Coordinates of C-alpha atoms in Angstrom, one line a residue:
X1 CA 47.0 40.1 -13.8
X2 CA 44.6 41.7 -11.1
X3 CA 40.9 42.1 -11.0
X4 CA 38.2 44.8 -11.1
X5 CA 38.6 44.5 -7.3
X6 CA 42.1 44.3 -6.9
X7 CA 42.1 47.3 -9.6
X8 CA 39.8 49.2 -7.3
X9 CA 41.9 48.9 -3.9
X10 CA 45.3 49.2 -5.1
X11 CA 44.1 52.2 -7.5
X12 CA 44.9 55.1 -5.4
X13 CA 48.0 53.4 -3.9
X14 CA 51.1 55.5 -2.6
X15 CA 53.1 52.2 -5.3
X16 CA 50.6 52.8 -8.3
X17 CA 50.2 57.1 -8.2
X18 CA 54.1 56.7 -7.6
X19 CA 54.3 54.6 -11.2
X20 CA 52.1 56.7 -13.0
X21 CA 54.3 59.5 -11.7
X22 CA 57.8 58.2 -13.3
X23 CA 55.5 57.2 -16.1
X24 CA 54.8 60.7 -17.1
X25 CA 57.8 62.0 -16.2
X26 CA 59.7 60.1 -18.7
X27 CA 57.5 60.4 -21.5
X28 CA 57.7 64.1 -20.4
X29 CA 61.6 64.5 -20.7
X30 CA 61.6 62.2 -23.9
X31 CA 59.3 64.5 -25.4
X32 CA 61.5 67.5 -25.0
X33 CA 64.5 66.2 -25.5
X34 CA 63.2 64.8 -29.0
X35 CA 61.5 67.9 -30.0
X36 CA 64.8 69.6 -29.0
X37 CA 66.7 67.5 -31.3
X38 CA 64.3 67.6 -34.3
X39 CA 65.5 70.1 -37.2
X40 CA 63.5 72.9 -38.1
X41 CA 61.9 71.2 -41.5
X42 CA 60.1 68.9 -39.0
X43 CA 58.7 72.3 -37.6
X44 CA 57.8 71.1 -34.4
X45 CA 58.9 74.8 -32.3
X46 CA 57.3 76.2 -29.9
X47 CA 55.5 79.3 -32.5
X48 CA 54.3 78.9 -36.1
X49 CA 57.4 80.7 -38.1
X50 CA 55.6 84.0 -39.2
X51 CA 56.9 87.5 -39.8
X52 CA 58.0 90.3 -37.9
X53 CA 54.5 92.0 -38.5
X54 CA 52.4 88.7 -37.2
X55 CA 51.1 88.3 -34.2
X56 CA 52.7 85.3 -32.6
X57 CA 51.1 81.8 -32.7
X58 CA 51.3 78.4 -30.7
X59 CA 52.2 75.6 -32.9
X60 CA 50.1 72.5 -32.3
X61 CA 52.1 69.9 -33.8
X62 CA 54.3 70.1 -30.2
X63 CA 51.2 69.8 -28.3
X64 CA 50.1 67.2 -30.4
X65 CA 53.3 65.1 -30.1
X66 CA 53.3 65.7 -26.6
X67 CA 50.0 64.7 -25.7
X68 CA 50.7 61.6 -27.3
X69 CA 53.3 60.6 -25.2
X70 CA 51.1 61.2 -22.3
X71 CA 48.4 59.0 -24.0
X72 CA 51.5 55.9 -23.9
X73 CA 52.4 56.6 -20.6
X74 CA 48.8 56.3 -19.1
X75 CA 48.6 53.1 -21.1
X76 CA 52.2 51.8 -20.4
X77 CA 51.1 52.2 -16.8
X78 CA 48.3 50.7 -17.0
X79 CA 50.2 47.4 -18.3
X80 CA 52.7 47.8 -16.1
X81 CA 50.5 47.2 -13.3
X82 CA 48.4 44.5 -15.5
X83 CA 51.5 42.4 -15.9
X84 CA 53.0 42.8 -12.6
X85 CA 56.6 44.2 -14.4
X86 CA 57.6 44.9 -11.0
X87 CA 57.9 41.1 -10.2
X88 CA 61.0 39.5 -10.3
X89 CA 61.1 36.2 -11.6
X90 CA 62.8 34.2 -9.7
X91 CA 64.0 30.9 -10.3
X92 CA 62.0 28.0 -7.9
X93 CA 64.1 24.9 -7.6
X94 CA 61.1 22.8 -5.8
X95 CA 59.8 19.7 -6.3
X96 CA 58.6 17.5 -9.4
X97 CA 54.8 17.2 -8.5
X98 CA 54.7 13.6 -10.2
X99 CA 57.2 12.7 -8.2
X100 CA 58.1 14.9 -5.1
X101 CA 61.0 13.0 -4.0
X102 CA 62.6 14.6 -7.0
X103 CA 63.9 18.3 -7.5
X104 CA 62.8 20.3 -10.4
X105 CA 66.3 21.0 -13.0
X106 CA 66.0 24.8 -13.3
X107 CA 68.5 26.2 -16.1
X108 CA 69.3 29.8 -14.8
X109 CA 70.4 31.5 -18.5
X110 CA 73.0 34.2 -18.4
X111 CA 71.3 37.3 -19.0
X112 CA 72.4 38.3 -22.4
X113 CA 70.9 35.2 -23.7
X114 CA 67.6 35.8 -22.1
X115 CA 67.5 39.0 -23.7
X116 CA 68.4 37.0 -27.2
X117 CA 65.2 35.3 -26.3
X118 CA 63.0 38.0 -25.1
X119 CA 63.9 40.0 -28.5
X120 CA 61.4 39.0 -31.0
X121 CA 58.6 39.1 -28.7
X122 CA 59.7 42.3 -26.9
X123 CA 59.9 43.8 -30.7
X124 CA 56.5 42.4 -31.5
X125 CA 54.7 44.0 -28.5
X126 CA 56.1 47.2 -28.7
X127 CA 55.0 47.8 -32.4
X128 CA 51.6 46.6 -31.7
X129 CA 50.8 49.3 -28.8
X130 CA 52.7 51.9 -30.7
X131 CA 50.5 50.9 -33.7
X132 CA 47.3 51.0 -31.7
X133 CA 48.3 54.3 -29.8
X134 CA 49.0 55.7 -33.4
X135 CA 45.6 54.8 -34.8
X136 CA 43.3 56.0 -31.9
X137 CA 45.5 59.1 -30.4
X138 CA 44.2 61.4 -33.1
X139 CA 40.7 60.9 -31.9
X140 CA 41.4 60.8 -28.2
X141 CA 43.4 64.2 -28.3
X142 CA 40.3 66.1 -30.1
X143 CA 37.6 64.5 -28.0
X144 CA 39.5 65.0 -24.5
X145 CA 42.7 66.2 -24.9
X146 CA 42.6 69.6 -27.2
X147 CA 41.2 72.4 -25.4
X148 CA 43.3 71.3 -22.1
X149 CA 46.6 71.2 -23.7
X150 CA 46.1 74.2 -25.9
X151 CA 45.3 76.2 -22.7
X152 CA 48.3 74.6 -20.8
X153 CA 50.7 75.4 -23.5
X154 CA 49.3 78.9 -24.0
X155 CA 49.9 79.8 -20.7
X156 CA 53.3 78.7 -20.4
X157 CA 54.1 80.6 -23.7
X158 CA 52.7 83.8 -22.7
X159 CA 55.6 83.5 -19.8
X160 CA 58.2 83.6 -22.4
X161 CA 56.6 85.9 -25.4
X162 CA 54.1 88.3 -25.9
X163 CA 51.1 87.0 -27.0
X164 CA 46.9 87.5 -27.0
X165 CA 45.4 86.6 -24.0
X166 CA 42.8 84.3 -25.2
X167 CA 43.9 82.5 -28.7
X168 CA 41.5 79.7 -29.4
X169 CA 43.3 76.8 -32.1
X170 CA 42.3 76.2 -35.8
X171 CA 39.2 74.6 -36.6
X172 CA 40.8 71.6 -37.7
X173 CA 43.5 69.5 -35.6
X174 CA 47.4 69.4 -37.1
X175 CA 46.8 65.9 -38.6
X176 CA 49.5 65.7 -41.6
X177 CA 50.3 62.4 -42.6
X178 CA 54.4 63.1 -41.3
X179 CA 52.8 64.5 -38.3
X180 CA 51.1 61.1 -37.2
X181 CA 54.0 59.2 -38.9
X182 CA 56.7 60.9 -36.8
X183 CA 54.1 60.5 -34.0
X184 CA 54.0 56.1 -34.9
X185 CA 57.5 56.0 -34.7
X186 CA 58.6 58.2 -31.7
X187 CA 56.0 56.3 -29.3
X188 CA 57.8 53.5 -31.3
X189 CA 61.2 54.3 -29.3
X190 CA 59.9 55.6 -26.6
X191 CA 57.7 52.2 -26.0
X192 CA 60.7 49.9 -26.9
X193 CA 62.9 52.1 -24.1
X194 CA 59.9 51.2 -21.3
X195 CA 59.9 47.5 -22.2
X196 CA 63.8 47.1 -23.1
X197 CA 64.3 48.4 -19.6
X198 CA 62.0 46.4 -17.4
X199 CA 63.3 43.5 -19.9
X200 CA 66.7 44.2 -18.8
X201 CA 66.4 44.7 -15.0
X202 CA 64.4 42.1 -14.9
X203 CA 67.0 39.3 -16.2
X204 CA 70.1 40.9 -14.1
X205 CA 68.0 40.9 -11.2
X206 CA 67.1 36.7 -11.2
X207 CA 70.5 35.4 -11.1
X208 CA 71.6 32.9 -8.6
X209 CA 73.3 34.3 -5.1
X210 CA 76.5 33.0 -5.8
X211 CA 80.0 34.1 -6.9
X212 CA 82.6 32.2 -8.0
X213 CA 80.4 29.2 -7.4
X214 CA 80.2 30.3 -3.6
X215 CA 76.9 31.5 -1.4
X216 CA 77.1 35.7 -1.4
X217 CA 77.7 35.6 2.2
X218 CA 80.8 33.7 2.2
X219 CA 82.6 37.0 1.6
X220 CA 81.3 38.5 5.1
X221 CA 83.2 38.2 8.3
X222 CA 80.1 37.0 9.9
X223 CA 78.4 35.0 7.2
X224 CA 75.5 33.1 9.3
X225 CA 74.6 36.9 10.8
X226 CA 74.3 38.0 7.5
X227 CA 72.6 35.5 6.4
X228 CA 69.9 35.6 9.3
X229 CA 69.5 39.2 8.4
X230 CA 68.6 38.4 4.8
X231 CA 66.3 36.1 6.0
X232 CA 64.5 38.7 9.1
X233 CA 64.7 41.3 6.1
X234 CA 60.9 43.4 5.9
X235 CA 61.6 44.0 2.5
X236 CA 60.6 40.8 -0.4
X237 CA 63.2 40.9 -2.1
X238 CA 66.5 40.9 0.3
X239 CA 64.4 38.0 2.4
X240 CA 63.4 36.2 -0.8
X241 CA 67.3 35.9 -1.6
X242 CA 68.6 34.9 1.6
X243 CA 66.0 32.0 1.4
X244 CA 66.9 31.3 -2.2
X245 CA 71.1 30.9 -0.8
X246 CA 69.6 29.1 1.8
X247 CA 68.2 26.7 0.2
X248 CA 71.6 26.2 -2.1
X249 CA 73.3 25.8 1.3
X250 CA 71.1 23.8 2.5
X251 CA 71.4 21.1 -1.0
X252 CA 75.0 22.1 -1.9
X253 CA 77.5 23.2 0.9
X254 CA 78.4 20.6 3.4
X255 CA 81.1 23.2 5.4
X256 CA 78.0 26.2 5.4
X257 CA 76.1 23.7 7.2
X258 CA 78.4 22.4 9.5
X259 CA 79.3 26.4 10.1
X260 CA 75.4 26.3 10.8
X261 CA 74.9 23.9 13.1
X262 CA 77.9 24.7 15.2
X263 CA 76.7 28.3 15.6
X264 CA 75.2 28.1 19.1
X265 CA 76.5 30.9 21.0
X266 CA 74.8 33.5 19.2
X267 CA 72.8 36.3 20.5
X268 CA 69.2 35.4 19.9
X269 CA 69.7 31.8 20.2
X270 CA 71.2 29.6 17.9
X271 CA 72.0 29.9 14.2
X272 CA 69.5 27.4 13.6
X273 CA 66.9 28.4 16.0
X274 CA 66.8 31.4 14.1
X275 CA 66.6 30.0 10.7
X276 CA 63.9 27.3 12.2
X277 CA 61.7 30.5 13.5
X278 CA 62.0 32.6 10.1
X279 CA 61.0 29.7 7.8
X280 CA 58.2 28.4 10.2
X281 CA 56.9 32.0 10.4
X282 CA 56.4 31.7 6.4
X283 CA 55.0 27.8 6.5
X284 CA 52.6 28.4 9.2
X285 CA 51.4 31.8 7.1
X286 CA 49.2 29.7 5.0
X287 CA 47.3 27.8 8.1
X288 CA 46.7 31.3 9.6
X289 CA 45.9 33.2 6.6
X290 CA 43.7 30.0 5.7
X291 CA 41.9 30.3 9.1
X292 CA 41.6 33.8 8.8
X293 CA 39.7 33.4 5.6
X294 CA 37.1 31.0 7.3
X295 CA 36.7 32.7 10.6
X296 CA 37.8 36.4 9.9
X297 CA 38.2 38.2 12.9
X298 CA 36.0 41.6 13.7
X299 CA 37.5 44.5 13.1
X300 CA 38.2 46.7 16.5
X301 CA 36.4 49.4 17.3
X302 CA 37.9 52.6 18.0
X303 CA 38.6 53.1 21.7
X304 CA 35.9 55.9 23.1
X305 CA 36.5 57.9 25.5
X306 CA 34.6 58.7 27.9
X307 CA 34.1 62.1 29.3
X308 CA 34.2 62.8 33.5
X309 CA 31.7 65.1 33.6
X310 CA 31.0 67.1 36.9
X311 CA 26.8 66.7 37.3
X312 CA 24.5 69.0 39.3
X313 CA 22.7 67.4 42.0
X314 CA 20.1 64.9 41.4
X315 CA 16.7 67.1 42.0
X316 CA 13.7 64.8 40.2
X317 CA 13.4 61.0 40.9
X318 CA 15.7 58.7 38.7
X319 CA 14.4 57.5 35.8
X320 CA 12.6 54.6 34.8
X321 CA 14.5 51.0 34.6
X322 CA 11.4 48.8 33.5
X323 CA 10.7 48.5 29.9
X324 CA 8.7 51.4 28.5
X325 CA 7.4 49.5 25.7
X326 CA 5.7 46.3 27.7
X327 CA 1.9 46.5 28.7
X328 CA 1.1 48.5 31.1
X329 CA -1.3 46.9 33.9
X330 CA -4.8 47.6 33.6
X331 CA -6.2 50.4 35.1
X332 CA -8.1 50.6 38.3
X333 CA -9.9 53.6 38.6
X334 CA -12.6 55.2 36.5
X335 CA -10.6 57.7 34.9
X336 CA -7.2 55.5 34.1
X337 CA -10.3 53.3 32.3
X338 CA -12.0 56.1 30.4
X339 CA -8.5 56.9 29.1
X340 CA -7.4 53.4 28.1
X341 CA -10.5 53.0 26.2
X342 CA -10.6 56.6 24.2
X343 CA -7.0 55.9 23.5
X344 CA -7.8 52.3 22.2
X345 CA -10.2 54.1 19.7
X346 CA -8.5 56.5 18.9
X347 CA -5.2 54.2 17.7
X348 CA -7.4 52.0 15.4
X349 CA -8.5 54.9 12.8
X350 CA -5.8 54.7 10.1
X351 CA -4.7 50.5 10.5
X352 CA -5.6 48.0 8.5
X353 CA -7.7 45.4 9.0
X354 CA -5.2 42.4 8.8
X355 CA -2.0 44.4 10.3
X356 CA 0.4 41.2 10.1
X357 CA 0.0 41.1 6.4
X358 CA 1.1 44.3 4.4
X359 CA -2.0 45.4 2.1
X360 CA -1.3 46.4 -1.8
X361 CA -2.3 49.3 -2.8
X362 CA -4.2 48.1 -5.5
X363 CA -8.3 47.4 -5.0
X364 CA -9.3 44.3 -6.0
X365 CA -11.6 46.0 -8.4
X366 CA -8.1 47.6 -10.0
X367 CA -6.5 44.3 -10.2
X368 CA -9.6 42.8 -12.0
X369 CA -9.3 46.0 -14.9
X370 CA -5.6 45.2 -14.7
X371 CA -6.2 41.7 -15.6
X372 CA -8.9 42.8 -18.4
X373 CA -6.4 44.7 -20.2
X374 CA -3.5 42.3 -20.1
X375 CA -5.2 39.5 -21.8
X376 CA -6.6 42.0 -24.2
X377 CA -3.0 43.6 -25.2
X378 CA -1.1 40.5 -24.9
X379 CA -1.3 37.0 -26.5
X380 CA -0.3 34.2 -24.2
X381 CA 2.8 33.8 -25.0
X382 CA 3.5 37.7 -24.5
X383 CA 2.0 37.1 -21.3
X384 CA 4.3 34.3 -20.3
X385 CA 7.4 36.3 -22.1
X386 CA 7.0 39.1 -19.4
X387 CA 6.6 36.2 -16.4
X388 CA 9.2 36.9 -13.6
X389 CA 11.1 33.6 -14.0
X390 CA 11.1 34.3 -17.8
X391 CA 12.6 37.7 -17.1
X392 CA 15.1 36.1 -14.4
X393 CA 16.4 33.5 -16.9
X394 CA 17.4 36.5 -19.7
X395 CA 19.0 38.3 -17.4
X396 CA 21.2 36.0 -16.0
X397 CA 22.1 35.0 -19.4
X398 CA 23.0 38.3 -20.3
X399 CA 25.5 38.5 -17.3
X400 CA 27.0 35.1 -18.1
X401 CA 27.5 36.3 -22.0
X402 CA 29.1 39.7 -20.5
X403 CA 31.5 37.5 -17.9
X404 CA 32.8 35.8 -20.5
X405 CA 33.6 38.7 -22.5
X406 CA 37.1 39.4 -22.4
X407 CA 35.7 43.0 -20.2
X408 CA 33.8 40.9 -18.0
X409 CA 36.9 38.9 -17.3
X410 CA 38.1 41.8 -14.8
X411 CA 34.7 41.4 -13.0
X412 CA 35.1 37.2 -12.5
X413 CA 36.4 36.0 -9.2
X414 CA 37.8 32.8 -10.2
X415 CA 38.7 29.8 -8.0
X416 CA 42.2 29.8 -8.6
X417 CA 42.5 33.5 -8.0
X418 CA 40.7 33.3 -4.7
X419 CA 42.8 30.4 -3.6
X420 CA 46.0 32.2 -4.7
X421 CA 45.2 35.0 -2.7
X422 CA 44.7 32.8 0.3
X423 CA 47.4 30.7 0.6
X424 CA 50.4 32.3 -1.5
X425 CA 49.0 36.3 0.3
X426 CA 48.3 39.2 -1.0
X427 CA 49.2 41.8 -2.6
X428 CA 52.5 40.3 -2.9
X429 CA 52.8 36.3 -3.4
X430 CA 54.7 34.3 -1.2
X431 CA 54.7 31.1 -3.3
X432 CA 58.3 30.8 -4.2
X433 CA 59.6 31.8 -0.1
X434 CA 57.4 28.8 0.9
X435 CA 59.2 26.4 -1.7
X436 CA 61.8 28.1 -0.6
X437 CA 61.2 27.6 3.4
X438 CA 60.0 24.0 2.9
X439 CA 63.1 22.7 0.8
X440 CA 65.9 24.4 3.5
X441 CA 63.9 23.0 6.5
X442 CA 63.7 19.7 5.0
X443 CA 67.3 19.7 3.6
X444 CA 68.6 20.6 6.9
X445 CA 66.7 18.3 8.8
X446 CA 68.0 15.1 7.1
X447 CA 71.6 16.7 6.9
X448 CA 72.1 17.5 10.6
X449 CA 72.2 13.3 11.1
X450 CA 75.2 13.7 10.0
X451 CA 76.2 16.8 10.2
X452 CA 74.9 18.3 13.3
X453 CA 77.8 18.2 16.0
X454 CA 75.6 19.5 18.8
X455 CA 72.2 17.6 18.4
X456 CA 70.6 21.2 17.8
X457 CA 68.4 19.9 15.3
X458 CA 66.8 17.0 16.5
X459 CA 64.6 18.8 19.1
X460 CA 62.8 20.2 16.6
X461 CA 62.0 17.7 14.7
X462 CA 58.9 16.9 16.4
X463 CA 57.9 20.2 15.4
X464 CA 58.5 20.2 12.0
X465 CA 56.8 16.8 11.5
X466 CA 53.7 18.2 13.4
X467 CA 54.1 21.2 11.2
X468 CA 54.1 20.0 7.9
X469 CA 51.3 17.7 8.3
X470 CA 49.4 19.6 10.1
X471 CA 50.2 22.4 6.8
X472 CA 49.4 19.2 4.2
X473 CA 46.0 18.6 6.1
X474 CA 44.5 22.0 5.9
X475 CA 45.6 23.1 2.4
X476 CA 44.1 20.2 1.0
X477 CA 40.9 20.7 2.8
X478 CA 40.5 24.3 2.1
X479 CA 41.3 23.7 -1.7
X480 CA 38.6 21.1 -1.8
X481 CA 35.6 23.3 -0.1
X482 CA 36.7 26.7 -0.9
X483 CA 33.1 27.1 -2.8
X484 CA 33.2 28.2 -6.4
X485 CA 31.8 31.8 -7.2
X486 CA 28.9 32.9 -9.2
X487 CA 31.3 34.8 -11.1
X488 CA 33.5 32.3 -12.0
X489 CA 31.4 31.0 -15.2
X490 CA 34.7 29.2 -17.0
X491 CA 35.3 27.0 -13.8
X492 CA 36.6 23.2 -15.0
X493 CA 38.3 22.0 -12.0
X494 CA 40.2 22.8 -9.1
X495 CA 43.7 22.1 -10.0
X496 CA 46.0 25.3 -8.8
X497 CA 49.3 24.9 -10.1
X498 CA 51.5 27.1 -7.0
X499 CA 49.1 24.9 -4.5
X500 CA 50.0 21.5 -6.3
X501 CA 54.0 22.3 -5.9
X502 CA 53.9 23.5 -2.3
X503 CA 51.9 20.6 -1.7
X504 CA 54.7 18.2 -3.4
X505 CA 57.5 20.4 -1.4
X506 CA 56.1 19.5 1.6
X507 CA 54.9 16.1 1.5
X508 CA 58.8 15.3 -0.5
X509 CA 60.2 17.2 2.9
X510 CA 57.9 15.3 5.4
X511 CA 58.7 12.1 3.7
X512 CA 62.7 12.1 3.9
X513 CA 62.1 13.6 7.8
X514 CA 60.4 10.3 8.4
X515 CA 62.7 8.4 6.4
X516 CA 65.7 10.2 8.3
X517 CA 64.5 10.1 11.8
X518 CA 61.9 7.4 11.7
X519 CA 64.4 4.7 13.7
X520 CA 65.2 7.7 16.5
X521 CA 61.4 8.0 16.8
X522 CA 61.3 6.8 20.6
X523 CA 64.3 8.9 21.4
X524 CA 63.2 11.9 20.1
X525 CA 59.7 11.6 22.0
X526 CA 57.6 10.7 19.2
X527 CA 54.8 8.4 19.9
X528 CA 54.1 5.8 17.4
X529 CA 50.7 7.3 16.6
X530 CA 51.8 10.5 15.9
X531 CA 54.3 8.9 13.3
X532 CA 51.9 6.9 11.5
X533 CA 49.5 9.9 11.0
X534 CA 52.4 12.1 9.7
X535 CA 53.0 8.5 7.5
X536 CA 49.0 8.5 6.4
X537 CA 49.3 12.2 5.4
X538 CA 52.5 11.5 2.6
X539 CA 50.9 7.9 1.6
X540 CA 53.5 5.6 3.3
X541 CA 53.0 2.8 4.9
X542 CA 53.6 1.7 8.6
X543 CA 56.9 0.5 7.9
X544 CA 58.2 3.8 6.5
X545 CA 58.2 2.9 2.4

């Protein structure tokens, strides 16, 4: 769900004008295909059926139709970008937040049985916009909608038959009770085919990246290239997969890993280098954006250039360098005095008396009438009624009751949503790639002990230790000063649920690290400090429990 400020940034979009588009589009090609395949008894042609003598008329109950399948594709539009239907929910295997040493069960359904589920709800929404679309269309289509598409319409039939130039419609709008019936139960389809379709893509699309019980790149000759391409990807959704087999790989497939580790000769660096870089570049996202938010940066001004100009030669003296506005020294001769002093007199007609203090422009005999009448007109209370602070109060009452309307809702800038946009980004969150990131780093980490032929891994394990604490430390300390705005009048506490279960990923991950390579500590060049900070950050103890 967005905001009146996210509504106003992202409104003129190349994304949302590209929605509406297909919007209307679709409700336009439904429209004529429906009308095409109506019988004549419905009479919903193009002309009123007259005879050979009449003059020709527009029907309106085509128009009417029409207009309001425009009217559901403006508001299907405007739900579609309420609701986010472009998201893809995809499954987060992560960590229990009670527990973190613990992995979430996620039950991935097949899709049909999704859609068993979805049904009743799906069926449910649909007739309640189609309902409320039904009820109100009639008044929006005479108030806004008439004169425009009776114009449109008449101009497009005069292309095909002869008609009057100017033809204004009937009084009265086409409402027959079949009319807004047919109406009811066409937007009825026509809604049902929008949802049934996002419904649909939707559940095919969040499936795990497996076949035959195998990672999706196990079918490629190079399976740890593709991989790394997923996972360098620019667009969301190939990078968010490749992370998502990742991670499976990282849990699940002993010979993927091994095939991982082993990869050293590859151009870029090693297979896990690569891997390292891509998932680090998505962990340290949230310090940067977090330090971003804090200090932002300036924007750059534009370069300007500067023009060579070919001057004339100098012919007066160069101008002055001193300050022009600093006193001038006083004068010596009889006429620099004689100026100084007329010009002294002549500056202090017009100024007040008391220049550092800005004088009302009310007399003090006007504010003493003034007074007079206000304790003649009103009582006491009145008086005190009318009092700034009195007048402050009610109006700051009114803006709470209006926030906590369900229209002053879009207005509110709550804590979680301003924490959200922080740390998970904006416009698009990155909450399950981080899961995602933490949980294959972390995986690998402790496998490569065994795993990792080459010693590839445990050069960086400084790094992710430093990493993920250094990660833990600033989250929570943004999340508990992040102040809370004015706006936000329903704020309770500040529990953010994404926040809590990247915070569990990544103390769980930091934990088994310093489990795993806590005995190698001296080899691996980490000073005991170090360690029992990164221990301090998770809640263990010095002796690793």
């Amino acid at each position: 769900m967005f905001s009146f400020v996210t509504f106003t940034k992202y409104l003129f979009r190349f994304n949302t004008i590209q929605t509406l588009w297909w919007y209307f589009f679709s409700a336009w090609w439904f429209s004529e295909i429906y009308i095409w395949s109506a019988s004549d008894q419905v009479n919903l042609a193009w002309l009123v059926k007259a005879g050979a003598w009449e003059t020709k008329r527009l029907n309106e109950r085509p128009i009417y139709l029409r207009s309001v399948f425009f009217i559901l594709a403006l508001l299907q539009t405007y739900l579609h970008l309420y609701y986010d239907y472009d998201r893809a929910f995809l499954p987060t295997i992560g960590r229990s937040v009670q527990s973190p040493s613990t992995y979430r069960a996620h039950i991935i359904l097949a899709p049909l049985e999704q859609l068993k589920i979805a049904a009743p709800s799906l069926i449910q929404r649909v007739l309640l916009r189609a309902t409320c679309v039904g009820i109100i269309s009639p008044f929006i289509y005479a108030m806004f909608i008439r004169r425009t598409a009776w114009s449109w319409a008449l101009f497009l039939a005069r292309m095909l038959w002869e008609m009057p130039a100017a033809v204004d419609p009937s009084y009265l709008p086409p409402y027959h009770i079949s009319l807004l019936l047919r109406s009811l139960g066409s937007g009825f389809l026509l809604i049902f085919l929008w949802e049934s379709s996002n419904t649909i893509f939707s559940a095919f699309v969040a499936q795990e990246p497996l076949k035959n019980g195998q990672p999706l790149t196990d079918e490629s000759r190079d399976a740890n290239g593709t991989l790394l391409n997923g996972l360098k990807a620019r667009k969301e959704v190939v990078k968010a997969f490749a992370l998502w087999e990742l991670v499976y790989i990282s849990q699940r497939f002993e010979n993927r890993r091994r095939l991982l580790f082993a990869d050293i000769d590859r151009a870029g660096g090693p297979a896990w280098a690569q891997v390292l870089s891509a998932c680090m570049t998505i962990i340290q996202g949230i310090t940067e954006r977090i330090n971003e938010s804090q200090n932002p940066s300036p924007k750059p001004l534009p370069p300007q250039q500067q023009a060579h100009l070919q001057c004339l030669p100098r012919i007066s003296a160069p101008m002055r360098e001193t300050p022009v506005f600093r006193n001038s020294l006083p004068p010596t001769t009889l006429r620099g005095s004689l100026q100084s002093s007329i010009g002294t007199i002549a500056k202090s007609y017009g100024q007040s008396p008391s220049s550092s203090q800005p004088s009302s422009p009310l007399t003090p005999r006007t504010k003493q009438h003034l007074g007079v009448v206000r304790n003649k007109l009103l009582t006491l209370g009145q008086q005190q009624a009318f009092s700034p602070s009195v007048l402050r109060s009610s109006v700051n009452d009114c803006v709470v009751h209006f926030l906590r309307s369900p229209l002053g809702r879009l207005f509110r800038q709550t804590f979680q949503r301003r924490v959200r946009t922080v740390v998970l980004g904006s416009p698009n969150s990155q909450f399950g790639q981080i899961i995602d990131a933490v949980d294959a780093l972390s995986s690998l980490a402790v496998a490569s002990l065994k795993e990792d032929m080459y010693g590839t891994v445990s050069k960086d394990v400084v790094v992710l230790i430093r990493t993920y604490a250094n990660t833990i430390t600033t989250l929570e300390a943004f999340v508990s000063g992040v102040a809370v705005h004015w706006t936000d009048v329903e704020f309770h506490d500040r529990k953010v649920d994404e926040v809590d279960l990247i915070l569990a990923s990544l103390r769980g991950g930091l934990r088994e690290i310093i489990r795993g390579f806590g005995p190698y500590a001296e080899e691996l060049e980490i000073s005991e400090q170090e360690m029992n900070a990164a221990r301090m950050v998770v809640g263990m103890t010095q002796g690793g429990t």
